[in-house]
mmCIF file of C-alpha atoms in Angstrom:
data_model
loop_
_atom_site.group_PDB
_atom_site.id
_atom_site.type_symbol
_atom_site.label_atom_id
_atom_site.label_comp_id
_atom_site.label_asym_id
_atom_site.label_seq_id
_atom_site.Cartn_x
_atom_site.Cartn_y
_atom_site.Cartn_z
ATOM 1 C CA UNK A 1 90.197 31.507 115.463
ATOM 2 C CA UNK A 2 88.448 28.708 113.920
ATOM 3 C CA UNK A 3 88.170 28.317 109.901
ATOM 4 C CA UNK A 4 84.470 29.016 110.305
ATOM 5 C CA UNK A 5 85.751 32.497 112.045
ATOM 6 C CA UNK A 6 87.702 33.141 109.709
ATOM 7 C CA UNK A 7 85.554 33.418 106.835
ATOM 8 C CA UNK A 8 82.577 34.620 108.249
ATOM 9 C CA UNK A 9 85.121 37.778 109.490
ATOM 10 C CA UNK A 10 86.132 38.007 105.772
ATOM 11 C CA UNK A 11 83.009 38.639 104.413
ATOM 12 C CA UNK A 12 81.885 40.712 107.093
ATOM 13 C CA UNK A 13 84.642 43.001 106.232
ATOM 14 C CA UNK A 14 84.279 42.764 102.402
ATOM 15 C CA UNK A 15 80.739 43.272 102.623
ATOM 16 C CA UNK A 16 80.527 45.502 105.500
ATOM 17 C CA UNK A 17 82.559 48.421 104.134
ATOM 18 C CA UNK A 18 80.625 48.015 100.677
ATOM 19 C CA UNK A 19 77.445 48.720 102.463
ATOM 20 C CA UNK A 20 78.800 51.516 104.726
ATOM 21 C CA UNK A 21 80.341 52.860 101.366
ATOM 22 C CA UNK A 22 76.919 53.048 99.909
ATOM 23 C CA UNK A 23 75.604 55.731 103.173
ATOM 24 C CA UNK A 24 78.816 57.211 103.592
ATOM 25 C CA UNK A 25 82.044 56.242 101.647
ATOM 26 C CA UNK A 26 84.517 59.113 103.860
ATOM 27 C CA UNK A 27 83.025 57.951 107.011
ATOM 28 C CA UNK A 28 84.117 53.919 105.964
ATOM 29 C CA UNK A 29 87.055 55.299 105.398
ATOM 30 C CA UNK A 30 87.986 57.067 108.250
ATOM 31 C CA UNK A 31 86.973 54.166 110.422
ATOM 32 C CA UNK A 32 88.969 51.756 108.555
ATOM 33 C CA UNK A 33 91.891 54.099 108.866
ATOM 34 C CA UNK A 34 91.438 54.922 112.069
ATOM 35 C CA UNK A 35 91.654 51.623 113.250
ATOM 36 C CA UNK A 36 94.074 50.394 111.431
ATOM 37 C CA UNK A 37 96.686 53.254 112.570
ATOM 38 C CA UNK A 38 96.057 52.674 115.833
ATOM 39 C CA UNK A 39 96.515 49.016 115.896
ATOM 40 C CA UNK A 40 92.897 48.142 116.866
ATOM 41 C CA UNK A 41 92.977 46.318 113.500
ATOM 42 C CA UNK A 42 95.032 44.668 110.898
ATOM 43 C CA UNK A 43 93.911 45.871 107.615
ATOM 44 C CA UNK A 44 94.512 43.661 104.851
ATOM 45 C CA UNK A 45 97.061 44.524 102.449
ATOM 46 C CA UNK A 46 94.848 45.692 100.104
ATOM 47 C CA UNK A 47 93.090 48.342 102.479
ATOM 48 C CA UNK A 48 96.259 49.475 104.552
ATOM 49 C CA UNK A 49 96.345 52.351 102.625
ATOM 50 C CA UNK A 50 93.409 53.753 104.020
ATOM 51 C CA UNK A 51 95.828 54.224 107.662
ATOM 52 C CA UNK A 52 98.110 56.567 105.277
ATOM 53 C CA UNK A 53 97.694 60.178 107.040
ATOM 54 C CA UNK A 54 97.677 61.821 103.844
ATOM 55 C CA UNK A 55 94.574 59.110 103.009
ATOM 56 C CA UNK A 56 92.872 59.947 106.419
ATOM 57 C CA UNK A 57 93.507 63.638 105.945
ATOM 58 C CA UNK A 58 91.553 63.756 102.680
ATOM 59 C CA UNK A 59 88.967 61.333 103.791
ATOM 60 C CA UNK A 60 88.470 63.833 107.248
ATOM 61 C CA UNK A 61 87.505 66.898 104.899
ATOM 62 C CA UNK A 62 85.505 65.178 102.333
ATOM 63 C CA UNK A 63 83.971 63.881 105.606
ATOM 64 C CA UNK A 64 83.295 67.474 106.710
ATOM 65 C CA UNK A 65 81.896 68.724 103.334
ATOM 66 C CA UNK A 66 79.585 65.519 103.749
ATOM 67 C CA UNK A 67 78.338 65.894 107.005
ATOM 68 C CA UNK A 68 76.939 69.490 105.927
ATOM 69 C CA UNK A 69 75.979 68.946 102.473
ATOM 70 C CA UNK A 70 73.990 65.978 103.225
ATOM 71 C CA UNK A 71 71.853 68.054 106.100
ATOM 72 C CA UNK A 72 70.825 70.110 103.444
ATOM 73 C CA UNK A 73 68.097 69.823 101.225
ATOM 74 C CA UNK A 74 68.455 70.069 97.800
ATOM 75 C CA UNK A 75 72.094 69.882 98.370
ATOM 76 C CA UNK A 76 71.641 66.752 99.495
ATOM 77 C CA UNK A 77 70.373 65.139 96.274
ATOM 78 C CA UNK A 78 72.607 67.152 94.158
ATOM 79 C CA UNK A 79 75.343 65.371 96.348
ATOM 80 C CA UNK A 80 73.868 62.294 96.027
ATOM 81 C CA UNK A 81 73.745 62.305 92.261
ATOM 82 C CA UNK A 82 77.375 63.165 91.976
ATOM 83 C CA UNK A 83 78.478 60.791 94.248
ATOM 84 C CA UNK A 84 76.764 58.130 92.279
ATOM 85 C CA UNK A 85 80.128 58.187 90.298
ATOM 86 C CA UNK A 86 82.186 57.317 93.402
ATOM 87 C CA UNK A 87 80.530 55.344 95.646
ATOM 88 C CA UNK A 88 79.788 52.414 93.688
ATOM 89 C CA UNK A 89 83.230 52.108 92.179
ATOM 90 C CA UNK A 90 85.018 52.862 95.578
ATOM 91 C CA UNK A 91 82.675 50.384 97.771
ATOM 92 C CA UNK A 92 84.159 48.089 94.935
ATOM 93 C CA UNK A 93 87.485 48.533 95.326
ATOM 94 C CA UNK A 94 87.269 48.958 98.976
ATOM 95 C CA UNK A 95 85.371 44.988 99.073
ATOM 96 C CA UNK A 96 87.976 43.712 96.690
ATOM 97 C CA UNK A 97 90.618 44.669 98.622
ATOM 98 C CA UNK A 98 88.978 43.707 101.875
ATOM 99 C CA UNK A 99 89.520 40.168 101.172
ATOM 100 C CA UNK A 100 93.727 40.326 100.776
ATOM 101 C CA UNK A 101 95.606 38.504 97.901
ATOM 102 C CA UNK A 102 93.883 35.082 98.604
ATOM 103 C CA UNK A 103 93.572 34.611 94.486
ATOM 104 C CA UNK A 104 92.478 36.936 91.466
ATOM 105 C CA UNK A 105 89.245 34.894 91.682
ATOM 106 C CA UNK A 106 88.176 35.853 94.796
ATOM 107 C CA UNK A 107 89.279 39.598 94.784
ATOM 108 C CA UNK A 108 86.861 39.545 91.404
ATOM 109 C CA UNK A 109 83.916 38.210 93.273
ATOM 110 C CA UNK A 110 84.412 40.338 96.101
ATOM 111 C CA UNK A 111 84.378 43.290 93.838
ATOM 112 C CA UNK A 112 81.546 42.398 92.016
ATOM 113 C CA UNK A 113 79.706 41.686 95.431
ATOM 114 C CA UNK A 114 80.223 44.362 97.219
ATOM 115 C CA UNK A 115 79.732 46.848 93.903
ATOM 116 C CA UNK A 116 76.405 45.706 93.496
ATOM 117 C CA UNK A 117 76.058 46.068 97.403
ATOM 118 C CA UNK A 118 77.134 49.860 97.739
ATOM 119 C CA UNK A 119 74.798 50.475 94.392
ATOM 120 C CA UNK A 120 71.594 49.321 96.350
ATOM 121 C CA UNK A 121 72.446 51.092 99.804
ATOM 122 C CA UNK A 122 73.153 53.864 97.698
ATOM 123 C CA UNK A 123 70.079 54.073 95.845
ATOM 124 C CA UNK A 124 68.092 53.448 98.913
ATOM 125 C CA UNK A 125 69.718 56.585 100.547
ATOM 126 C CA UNK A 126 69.510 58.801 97.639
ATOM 127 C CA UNK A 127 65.932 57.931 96.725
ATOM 128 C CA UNK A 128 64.425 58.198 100.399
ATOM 129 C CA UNK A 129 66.430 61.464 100.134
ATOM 130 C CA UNK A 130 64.102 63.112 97.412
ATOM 131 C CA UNK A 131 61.319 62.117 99.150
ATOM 132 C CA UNK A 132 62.064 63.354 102.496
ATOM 133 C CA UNK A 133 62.821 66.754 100.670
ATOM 134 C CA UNK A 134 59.430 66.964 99.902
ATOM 135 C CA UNK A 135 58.736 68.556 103.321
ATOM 136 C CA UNK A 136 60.234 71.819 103.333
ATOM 137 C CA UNK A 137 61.810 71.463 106.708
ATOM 138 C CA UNK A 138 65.233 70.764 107.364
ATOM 139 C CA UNK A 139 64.664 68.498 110.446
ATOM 140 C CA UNK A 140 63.845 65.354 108.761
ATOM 141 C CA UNK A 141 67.024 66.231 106.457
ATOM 142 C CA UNK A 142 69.805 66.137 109.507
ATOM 143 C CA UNK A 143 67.757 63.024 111.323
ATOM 144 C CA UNK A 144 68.110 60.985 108.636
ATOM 145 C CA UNK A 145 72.002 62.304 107.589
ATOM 146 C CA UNK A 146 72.807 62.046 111.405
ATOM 147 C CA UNK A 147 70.995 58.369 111.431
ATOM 148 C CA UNK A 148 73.167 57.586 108.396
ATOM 149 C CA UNK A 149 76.396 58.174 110.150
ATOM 150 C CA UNK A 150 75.827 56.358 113.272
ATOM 151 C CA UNK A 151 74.797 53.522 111.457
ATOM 152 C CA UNK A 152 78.038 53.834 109.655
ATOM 153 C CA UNK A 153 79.850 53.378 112.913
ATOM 154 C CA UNK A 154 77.543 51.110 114.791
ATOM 155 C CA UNK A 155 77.758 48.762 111.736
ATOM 156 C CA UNK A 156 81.771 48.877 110.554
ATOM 157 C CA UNK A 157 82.025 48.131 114.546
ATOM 158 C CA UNK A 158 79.913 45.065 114.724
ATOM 159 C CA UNK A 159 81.222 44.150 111.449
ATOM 160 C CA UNK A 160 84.655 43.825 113.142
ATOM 161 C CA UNK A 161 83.990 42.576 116.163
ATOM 162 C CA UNK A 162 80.799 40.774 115.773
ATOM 163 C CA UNK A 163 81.053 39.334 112.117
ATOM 164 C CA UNK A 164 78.304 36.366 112.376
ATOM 165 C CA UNK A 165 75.661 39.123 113.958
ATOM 166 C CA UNK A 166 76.810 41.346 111.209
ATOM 167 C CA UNK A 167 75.628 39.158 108.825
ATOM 168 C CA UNK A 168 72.181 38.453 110.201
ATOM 169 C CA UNK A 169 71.582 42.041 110.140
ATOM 170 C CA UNK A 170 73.167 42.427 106.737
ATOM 171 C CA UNK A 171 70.600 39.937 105.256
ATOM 172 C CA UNK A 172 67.647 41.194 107.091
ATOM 173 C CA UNK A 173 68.509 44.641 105.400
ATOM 174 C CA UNK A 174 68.856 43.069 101.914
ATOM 175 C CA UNK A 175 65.540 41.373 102.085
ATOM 176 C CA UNK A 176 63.880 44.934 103.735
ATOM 177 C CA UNK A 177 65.316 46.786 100.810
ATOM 178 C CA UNK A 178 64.024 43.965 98.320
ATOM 179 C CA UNK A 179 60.947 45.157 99.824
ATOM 180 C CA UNK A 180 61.428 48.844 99.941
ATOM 181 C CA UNK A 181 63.493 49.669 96.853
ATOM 182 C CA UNK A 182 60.828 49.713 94.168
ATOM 183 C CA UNK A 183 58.715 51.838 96.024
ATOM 184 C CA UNK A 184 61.478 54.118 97.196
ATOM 185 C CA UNK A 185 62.033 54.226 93.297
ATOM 186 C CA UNK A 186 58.708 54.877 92.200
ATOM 187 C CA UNK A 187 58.020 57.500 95.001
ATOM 188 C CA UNK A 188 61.303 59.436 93.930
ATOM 189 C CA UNK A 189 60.778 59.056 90.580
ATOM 190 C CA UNK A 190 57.411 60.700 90.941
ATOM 191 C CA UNK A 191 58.794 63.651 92.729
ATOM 192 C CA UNK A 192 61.135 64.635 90.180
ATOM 193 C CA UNK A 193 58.536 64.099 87.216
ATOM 194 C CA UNK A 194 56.508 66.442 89.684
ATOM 195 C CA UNK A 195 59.324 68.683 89.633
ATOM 196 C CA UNK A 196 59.997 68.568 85.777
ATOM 197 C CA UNK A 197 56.203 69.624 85.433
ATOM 198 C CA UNK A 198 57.273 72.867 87.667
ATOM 199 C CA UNK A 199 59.374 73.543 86.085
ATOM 200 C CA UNK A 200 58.286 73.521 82.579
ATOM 201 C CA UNK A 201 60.647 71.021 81.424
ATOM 202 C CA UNK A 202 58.666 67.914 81.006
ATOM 203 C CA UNK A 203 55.178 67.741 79.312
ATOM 204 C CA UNK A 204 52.374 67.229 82.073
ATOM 205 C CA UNK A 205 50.929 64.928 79.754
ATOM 206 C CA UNK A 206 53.403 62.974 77.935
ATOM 207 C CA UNK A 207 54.463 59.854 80.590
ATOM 208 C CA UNK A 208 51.159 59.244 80.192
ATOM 209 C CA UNK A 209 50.846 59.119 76.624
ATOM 210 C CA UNK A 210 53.915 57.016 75.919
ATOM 211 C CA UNK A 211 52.698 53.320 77.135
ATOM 212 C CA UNK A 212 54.078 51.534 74.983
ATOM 213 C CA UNK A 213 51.317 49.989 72.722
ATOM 214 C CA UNK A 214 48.801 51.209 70.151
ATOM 215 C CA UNK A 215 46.249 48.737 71.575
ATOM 216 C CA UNK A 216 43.567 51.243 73.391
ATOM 217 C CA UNK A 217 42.826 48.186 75.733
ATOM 218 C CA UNK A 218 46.353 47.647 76.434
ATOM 219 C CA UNK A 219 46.754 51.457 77.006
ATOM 220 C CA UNK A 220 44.096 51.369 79.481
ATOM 221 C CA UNK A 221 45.677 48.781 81.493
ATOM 222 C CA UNK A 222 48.810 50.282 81.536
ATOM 223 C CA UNK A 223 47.420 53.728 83.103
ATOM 224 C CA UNK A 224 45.775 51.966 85.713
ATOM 225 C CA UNK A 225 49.028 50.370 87.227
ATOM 226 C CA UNK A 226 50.737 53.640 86.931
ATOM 227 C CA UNK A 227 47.611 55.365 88.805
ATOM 228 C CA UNK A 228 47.932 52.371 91.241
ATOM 229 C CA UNK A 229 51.351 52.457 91.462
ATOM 230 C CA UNK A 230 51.650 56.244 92.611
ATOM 231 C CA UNK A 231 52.934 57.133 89.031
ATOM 232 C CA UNK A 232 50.230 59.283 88.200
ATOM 233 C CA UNK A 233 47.738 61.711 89.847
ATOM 234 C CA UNK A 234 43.926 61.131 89.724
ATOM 235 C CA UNK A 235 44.172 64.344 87.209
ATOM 236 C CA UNK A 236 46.644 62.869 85.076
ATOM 237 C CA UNK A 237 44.742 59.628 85.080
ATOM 238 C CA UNK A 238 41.967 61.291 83.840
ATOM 239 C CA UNK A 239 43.672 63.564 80.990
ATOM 240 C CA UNK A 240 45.737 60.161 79.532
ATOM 241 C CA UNK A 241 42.512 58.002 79.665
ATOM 242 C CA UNK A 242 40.639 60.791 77.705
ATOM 243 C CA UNK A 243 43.417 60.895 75.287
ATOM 244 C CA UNK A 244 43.237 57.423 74.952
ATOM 245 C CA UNK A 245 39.562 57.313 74.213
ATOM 246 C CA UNK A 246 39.693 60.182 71.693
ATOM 247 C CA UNK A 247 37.266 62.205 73.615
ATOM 248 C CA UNK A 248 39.726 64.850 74.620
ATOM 249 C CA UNK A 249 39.430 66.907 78.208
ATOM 250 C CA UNK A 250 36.136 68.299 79.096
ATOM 251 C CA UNK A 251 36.055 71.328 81.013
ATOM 252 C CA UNK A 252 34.758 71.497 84.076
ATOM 253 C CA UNK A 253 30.998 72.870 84.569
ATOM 254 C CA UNK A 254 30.414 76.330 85.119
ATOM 255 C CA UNK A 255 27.527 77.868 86.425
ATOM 256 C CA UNK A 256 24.079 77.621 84.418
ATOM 257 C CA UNK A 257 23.866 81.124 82.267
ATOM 258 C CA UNK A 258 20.437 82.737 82.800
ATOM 259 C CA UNK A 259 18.328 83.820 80.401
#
């Protein structure tokens, strides 16, 4: 294997399992183990534990509590939420170790890489999440959980055994979710303010009101992006503005009284 081989196989492993971490950290595992304990791979030192039965075992059935919870929505989010606190550090670890005992140095960047890595696949995934469970269906739930796994696979195995296409891909999806991110954000963060409104727990009102600035002008402005932006409703628009302009909310007209 040339030097060029070589590294381009490193970070397709480092980064690979920091990605899959960020859809499904038990799944990365499993696969890791899995072919490590079988011999189809040599883990690095760092990540043979991972081909430790007792590791695999536990992986397996979080794996199974996974594949459920994430079909199910509500659940789904809730699990996403939670596992905000062990995906990130995890697809971490996993990317540091990925890369052996080369130096300190490198195990650091590695880390730091493939943290920031799982943290954007992960908000990706948990933020298209709400949205989707916006329709009250569960089909569009298990497509996209069942989509989320086979990509897992699909992409650990080309990340073995095809490291350079790995990496085209792997960039192609960063620059699609440089694209996609801030609207996935925005959209999601819109549903739950939607949901805080239902259920009495944020003021209908009040994201509106807080812009920042006691410049009316400046106020103005701001509304309009957030209307633009998806942020706020036509109706909300139109409360906030009036607040703005000190004319209050008019009701709507009824019909004319005779007489």
């Amino acid at each position: 294997m040339s030097e060029f081989e070589q590294v381009a196989a490193l970070i397709s492993l480092s980064m690979g399992v920091a990605w899959a971490s960020g859809l499904n950290l038990y799944a990365a595992m499993l696969v890791l183990g899995f072919a490590g304990s079988t011999g189809n791979m040599d883990l690095p030192p760092g990540l043979q534990v991972l081909q430790d039965p007792m590791v695999m075992m536990a992986a397996g059935l979080m794996y199974g509590v996974e594949f459920f919870a994430d079909k199910t929505p509500g659940v789904d989010t809730a699990w996403d939420s939670l596992h905000t606190f062990i995906r990130i550090p995890a697809g971490a670890l996993l990317a540091a170790g990925s890369v052996g005992d080369i130096t300190p140095a490198l195990q650091v960047a590695a880390g730091v890489l493939g943290g920031s890595l799982t943290t954007v696949t992960h908000a990706a995934k948990a933020s298209s999440r709400v949205l989707i469970n916006t329709s009250p269906e569960p089909f569009t739930n298990w497509g996209a959980s069942i989509g989320e796994d086979v990509a897992v696979f699909a992409g650990l195995w080309t990340a073995l055994n095809h490291p350079v296409l790995f990496l085209v891909l792997l960039a192609l999806f960063i620059l699609l979710l440089i694209w996609m991110l801030p609207k996935l954000w925005r959209g999601a963060m819109l549903v739950l303010r939607k949901l805080g409104q239902w259920l009495g727990v944020v003021d209908k009102s009040s994201p509106a009101a807080e812009v920042g600035t006691d410049d009316p002008v400046a106020k103005l402005q701001r509304l309009q992006e957030l209307k633009q932006s998806g942020a706020l409703t036509e109706e909300e628009f139109e409360i906030a503005k009036a607040r703005v302009l000190g004319t209050g909310v008019k009701p709507e007209a009824g019909p004319a009284e005779g007489g």
